[in-house]
Coordinates of C-alpha atoms in Angstrom, one line a residue:
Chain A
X1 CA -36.2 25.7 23.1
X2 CA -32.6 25.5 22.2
X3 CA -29.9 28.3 22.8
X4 CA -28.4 29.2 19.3
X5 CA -24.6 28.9 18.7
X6 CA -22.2 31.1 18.5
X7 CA -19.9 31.3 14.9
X8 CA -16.9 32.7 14.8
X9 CA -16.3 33.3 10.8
X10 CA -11.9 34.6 9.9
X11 CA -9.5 34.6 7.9
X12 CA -7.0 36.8 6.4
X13 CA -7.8 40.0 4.8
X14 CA -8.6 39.0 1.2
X15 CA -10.1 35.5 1.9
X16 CA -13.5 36.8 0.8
X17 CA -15.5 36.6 4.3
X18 CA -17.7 39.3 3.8
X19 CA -18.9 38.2 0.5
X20 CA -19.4 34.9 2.0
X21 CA -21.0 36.0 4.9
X22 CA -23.3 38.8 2.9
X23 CA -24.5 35.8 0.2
X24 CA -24.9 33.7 4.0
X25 CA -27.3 35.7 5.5
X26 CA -29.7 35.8 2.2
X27 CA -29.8 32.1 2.6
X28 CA -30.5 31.6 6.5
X29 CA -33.4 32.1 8.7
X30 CA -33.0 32.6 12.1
X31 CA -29.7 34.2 12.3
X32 CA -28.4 37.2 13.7
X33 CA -25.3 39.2 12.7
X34 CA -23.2 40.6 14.8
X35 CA -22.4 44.3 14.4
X36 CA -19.0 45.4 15.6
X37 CA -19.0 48.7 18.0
X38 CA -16.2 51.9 17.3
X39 CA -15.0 54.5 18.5
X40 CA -14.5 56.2 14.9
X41 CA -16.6 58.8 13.1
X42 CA -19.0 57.6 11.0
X43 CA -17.8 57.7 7.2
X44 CA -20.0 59.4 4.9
X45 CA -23.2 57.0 4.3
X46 CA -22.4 55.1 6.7
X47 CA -25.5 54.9 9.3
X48 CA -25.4 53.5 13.0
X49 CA -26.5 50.1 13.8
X50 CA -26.1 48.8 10.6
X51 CA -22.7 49.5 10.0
X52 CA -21.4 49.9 13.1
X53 CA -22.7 50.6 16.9
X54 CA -20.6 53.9 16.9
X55 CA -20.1 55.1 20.6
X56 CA -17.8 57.6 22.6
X57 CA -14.7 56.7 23.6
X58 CA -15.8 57.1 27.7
X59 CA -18.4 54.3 26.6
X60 CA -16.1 51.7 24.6
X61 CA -13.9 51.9 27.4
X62 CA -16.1 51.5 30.4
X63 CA -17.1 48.3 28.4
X64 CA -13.9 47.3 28.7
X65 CA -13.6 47.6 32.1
X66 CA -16.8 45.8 32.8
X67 CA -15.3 43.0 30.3
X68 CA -18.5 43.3 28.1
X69 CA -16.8 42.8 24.9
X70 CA -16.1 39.5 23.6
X71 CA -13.1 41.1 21.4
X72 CA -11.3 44.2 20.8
X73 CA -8.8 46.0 19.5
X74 CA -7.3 49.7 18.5
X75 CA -6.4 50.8 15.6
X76 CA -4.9 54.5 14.9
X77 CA -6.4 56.0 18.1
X78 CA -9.7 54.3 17.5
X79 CA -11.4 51.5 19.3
X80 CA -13.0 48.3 17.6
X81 CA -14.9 45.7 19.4
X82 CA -17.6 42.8 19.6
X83 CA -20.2 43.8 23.0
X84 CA -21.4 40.6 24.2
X85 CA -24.6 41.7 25.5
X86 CA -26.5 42.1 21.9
X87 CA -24.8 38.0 21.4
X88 CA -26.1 36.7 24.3
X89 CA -29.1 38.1 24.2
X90 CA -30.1 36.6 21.0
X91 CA -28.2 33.2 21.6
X92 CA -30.6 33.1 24.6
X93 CA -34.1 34.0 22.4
X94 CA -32.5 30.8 20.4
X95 CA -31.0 32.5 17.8
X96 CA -27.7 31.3 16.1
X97 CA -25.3 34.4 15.9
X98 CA -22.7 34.7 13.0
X99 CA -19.5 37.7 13.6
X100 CA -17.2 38.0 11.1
X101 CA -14.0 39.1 12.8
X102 CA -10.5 39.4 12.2
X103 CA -8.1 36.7 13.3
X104 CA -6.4 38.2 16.5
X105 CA -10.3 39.4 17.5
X106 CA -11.3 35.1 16.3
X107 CA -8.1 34.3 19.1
X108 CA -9.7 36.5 21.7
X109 CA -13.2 34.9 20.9
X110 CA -12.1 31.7 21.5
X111 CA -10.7 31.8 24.6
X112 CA -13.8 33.4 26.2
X113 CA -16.2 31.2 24.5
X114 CA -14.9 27.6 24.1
X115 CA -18.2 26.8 23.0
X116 CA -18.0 29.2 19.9
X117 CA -17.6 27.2 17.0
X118 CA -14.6 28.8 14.5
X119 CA -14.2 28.8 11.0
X120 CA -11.6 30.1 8.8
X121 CA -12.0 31.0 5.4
X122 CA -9.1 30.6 2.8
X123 CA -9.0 31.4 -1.2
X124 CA -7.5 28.4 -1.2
X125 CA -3.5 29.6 -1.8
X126 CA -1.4 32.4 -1.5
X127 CA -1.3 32.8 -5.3
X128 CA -4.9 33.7 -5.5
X129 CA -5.3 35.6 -2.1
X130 CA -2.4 37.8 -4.0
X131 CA -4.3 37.8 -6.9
X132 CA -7.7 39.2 -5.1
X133 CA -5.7 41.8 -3.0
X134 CA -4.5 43.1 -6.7
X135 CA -7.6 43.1 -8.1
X136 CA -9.3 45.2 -5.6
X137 CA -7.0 47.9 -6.8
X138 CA -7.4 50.1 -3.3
X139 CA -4.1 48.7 -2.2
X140 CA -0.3 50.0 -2.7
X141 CA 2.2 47.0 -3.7
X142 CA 3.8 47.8 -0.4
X143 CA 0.6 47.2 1.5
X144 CA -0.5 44.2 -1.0
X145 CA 3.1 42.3 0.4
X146 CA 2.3 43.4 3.8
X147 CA -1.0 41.7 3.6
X148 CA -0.2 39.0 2.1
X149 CA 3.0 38.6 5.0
X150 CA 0.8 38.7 7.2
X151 CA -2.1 36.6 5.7
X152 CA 1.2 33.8 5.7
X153 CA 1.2 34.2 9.7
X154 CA -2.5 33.9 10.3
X155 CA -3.0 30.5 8.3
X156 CA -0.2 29.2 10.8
X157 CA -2.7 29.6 13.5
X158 CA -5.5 28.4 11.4
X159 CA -5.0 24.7 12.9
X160 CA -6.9 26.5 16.5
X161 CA -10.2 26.8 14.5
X162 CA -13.2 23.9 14.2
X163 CA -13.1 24.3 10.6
X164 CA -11.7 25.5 7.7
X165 CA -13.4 26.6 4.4
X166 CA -11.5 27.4 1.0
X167 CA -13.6 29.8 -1.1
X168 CA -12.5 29.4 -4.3
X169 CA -16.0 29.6 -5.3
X170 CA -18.4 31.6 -3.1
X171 CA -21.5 29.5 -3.5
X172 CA -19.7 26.3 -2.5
X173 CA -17.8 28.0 0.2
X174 CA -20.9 29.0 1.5
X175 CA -22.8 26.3 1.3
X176 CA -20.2 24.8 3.1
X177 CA -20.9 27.0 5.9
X178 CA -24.2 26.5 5.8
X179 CA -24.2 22.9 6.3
X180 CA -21.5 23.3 9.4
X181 CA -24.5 25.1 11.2
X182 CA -26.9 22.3 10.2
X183 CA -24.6 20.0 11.4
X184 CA -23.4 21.8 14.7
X185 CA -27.4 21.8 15.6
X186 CA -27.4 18.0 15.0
X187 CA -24.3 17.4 17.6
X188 CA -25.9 15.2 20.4
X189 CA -25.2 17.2 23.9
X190 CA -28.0 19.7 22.0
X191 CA -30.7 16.7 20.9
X192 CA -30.2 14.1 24.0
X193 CA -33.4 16.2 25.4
X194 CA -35.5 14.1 22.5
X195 CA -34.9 11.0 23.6
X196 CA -36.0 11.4 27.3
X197 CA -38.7 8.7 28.2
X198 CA -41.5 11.1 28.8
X199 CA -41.8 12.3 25.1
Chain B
X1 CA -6.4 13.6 -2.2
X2 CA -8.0 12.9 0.9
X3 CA -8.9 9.6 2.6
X4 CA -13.0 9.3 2.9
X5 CA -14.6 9.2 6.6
X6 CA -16.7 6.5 8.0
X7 CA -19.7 7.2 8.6
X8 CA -21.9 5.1 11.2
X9 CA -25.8 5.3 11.2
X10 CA -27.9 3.6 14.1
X11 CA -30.6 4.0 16.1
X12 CA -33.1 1.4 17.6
X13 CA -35.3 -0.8 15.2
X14 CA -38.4 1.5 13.7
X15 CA -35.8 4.6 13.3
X16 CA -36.0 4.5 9.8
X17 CA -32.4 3.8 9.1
X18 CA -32.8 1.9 5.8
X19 CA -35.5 4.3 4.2
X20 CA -33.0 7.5 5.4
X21 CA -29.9 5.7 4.0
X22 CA -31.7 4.7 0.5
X23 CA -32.3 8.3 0.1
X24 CA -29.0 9.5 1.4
X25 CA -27.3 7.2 -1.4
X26 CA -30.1 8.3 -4.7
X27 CA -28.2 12.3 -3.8
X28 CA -24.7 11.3 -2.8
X29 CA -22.0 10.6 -5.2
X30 CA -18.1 9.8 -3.5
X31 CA -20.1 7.0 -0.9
X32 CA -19.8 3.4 -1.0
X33 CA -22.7 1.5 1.0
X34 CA -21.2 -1.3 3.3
X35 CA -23.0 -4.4 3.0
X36 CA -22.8 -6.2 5.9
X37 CA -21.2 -10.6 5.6
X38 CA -23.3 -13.2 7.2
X39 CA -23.6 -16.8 7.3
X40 CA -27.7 -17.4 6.7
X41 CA -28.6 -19.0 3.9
X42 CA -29.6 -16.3 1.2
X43 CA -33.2 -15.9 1.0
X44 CA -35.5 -16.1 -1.9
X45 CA -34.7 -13.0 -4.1
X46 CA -31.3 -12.5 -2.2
X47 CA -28.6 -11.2 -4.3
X48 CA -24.8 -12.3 -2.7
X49 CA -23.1 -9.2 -3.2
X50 CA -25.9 -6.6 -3.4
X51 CA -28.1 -8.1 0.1
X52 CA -25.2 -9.5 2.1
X53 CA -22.1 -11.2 1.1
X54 CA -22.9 -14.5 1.9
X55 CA -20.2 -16.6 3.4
X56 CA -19.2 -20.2 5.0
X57 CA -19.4 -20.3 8.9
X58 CA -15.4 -21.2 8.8
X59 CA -14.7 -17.7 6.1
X60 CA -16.3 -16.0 8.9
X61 CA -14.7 -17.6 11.9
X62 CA -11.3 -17.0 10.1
X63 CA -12.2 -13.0 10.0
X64 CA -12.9 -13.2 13.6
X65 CA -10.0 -15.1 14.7
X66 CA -7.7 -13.1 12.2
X67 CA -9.6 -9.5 13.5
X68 CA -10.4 -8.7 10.2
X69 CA -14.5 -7.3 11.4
X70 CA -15.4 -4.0 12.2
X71 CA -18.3 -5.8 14.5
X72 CA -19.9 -8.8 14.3
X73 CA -22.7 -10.7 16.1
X74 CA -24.4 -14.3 16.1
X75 CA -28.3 -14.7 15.9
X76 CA -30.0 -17.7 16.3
X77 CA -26.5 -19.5 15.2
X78 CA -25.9 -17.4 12.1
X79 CA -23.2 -14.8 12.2
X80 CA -23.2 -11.5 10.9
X81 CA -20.6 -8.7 10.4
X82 CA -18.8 -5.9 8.7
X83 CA -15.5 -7.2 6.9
X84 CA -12.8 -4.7 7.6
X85 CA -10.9 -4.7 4.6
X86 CA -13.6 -3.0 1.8
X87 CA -14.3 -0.5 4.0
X88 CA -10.6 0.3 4.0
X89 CA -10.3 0.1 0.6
X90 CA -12.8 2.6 -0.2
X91 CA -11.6 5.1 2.4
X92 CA -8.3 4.8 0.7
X93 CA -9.5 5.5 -2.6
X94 CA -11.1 8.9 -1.3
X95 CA -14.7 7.3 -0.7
X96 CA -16.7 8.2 2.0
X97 CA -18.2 4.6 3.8
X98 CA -21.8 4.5 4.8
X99 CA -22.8 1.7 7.5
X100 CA -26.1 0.9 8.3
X101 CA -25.5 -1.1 11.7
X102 CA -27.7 -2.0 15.1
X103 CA -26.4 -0.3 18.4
X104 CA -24.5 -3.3 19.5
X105 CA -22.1 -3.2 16.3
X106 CA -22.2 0.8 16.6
X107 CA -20.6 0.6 19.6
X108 CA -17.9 -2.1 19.1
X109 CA -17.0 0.2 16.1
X110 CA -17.2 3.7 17.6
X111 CA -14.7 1.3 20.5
X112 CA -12.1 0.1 17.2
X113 CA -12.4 3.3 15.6
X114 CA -12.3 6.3 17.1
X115 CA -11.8 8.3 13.5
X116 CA -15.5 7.0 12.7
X117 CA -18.3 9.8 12.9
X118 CA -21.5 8.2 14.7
X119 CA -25.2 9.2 14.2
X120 CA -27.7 8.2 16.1
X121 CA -31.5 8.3 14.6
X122 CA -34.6 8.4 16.4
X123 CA -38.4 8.7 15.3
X124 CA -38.7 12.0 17.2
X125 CA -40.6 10.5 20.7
X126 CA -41.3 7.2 21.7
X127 CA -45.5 7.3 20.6
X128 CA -44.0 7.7 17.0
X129 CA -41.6 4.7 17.2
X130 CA -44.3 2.3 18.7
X131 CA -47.3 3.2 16.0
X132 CA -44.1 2.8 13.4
X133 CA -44.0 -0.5 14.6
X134 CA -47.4 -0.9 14.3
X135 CA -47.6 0.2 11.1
X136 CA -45.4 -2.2 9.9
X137 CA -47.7 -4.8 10.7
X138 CA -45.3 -7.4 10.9
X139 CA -44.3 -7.9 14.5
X140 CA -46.8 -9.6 17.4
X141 CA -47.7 -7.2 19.9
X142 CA -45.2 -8.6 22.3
X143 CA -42.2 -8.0 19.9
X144 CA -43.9 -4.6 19.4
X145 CA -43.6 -4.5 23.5
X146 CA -40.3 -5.9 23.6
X147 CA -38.7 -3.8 19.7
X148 CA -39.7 -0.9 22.5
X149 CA -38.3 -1.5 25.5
X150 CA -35.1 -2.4 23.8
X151 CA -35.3 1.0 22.3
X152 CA -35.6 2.4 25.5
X153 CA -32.7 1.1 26.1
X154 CA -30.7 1.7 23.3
X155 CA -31.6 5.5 23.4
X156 CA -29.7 5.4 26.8
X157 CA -26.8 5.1 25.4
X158 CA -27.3 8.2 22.7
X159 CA -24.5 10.0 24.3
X160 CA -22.3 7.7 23.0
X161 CA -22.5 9.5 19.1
X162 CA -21.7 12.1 17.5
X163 CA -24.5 13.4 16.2
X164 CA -28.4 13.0 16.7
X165 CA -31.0 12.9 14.1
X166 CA -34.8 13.2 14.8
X167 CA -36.1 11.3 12.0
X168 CA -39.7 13.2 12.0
X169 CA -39.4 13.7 8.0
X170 CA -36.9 11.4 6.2
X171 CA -36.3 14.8 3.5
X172 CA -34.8 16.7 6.5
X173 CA -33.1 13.6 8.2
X174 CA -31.7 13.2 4.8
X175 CA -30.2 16.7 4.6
X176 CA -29.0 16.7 7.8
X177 CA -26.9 13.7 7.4
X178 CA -25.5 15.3 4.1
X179 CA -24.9 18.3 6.1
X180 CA -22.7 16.3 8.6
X181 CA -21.3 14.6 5.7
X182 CA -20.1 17.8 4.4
X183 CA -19.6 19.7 7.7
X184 CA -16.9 16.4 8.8
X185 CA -15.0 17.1 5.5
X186 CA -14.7 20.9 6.2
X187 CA -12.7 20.1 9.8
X188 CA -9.7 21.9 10.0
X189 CA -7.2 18.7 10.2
X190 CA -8.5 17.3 6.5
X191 CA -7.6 20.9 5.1
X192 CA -4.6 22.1 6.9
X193 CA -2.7 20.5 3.7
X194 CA -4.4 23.9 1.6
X195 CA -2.7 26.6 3.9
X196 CA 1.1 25.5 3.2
X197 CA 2.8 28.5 1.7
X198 CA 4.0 26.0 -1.2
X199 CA 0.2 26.7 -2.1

């Protein structure tokens, strides 16, 4: 059997990669998704292992140490991170593994894992990511422009991914993904085994 | 807008490359077929245009002398080839080009062009491939013998391409080329143009 592959799904805040990724995972069979660890207290409703692995801070960081986390980051006091133990293990049992991750946590991904394949999602221009951040309504006009600033430094690094997907429309966006893990399976280094003489 | 991609099918003789590409081209819209030049005489029911183009051994000699042939080759003193110049045309336009070629042409393309995306079919297992040829009915069981061991052969040189389909059920082959087709479009250099803060 096959190891699965690793996919590395970014983008700026706003580009849509949760909805893409939720509407993703309804579609695809044999796929695991990748739940980030914290260091945070659980938000009301929010439950462990489906929302996040949420662990002491002793335990985040002696993951660290180790370097069992393929990413990670801190935010406000709190750490946020990717273990690589739960990925391998279900690359290994052939699954393909999807984390959606933000773009300096994509950077870190890459490095460790050249084999990763990355994508980065896009709404296709500025105007509408600007548009989306607005209509979520959660966000002050100081901290729409400072997304949006910052949205305009990410997509300069966007030429370091294997792909990159414009969601202006969810479905197509997604089926877009869908046919990049298709088409990863179908790359040769992971098929020559088919053509040996003995089958 | 976009140039299209060029797309090269092979495999050995019994891969199904015709019966997947017929299919490919009833579901795909934005693909121009390449029909391959040669200098045989047209045979009965042979449509210039729509079978081959049919040309004069001197037309074709000029294309090789002038390097105007993606590949070419010479059986039993006919020549036959891919003209350069509609395949260009339709990858300016925006079309994606479809060839259906033997591993000998694959290669000298895959050597001129290096943009080209390559796909290698295979039946799945060598048993399938020889009771394919069987089935056809056509061949003497030493060109049966012989169709094999030049498979054999061929498949050696599988790491050569891109991609590899098993062609155990033409619907899947069929969606996996699509699924290349679209995953080729979605690489980051053909989109980088979208992420320009013009946008």
């Amino acid at each position: 059997m096959n190891k699965g592959k690793l996919f590395v799904i970014s983008g700026p805040s706003g580009a849509g990669k949760s909805t893409v990724i939720t509407r993703l995972l309804k579609q695809l069979n044999n796929v695991y998704f990748s739940i980030s660890a914290t260091t945070r207290e659980p938000r009301r409703g929010e439950r462990d292992g489906v929302d996040y692995h949420f662990m002491k801070k002793e335990e985040f960081e002696k993951l660290i140490d180790e370097g069992q986390l393929l990413e990670y980051a801190e935010f406000v006091g709190n750490y946020y991170g990717t273990p690589a133990k739960p990925v391998d293990q279900k690359l290994e049992a052939g699954y393909d593994v999807i984390l959606d991750i933000e773009t300096k946590g994509a950077e870190q991904i890459m490095a460790k894992r050249p084999d990763a394949i990355s994508i980065f999602l896009f709404p296709g221009s500025f105007a509408i990511l600007e548009e989306r951040l607005r209509l979520r309504g959660t966000d002050s006009e100081e901290k729409i422009l400072k997304r949006l600033a910052q949205a305009k430094i990410e997509c300069k690094k966007a030429e370091m991914y294997d792909y990159i997907i414009i969601n202006d429309r969810v479905e197509t966006a997604c089926d877009e993904v869908i046919a990049i893990i298709t088409a990863e399976k179908c790359k040769t280094a992971g098929r020559l085994h088919y053509l040996k003489e003995e089958n």
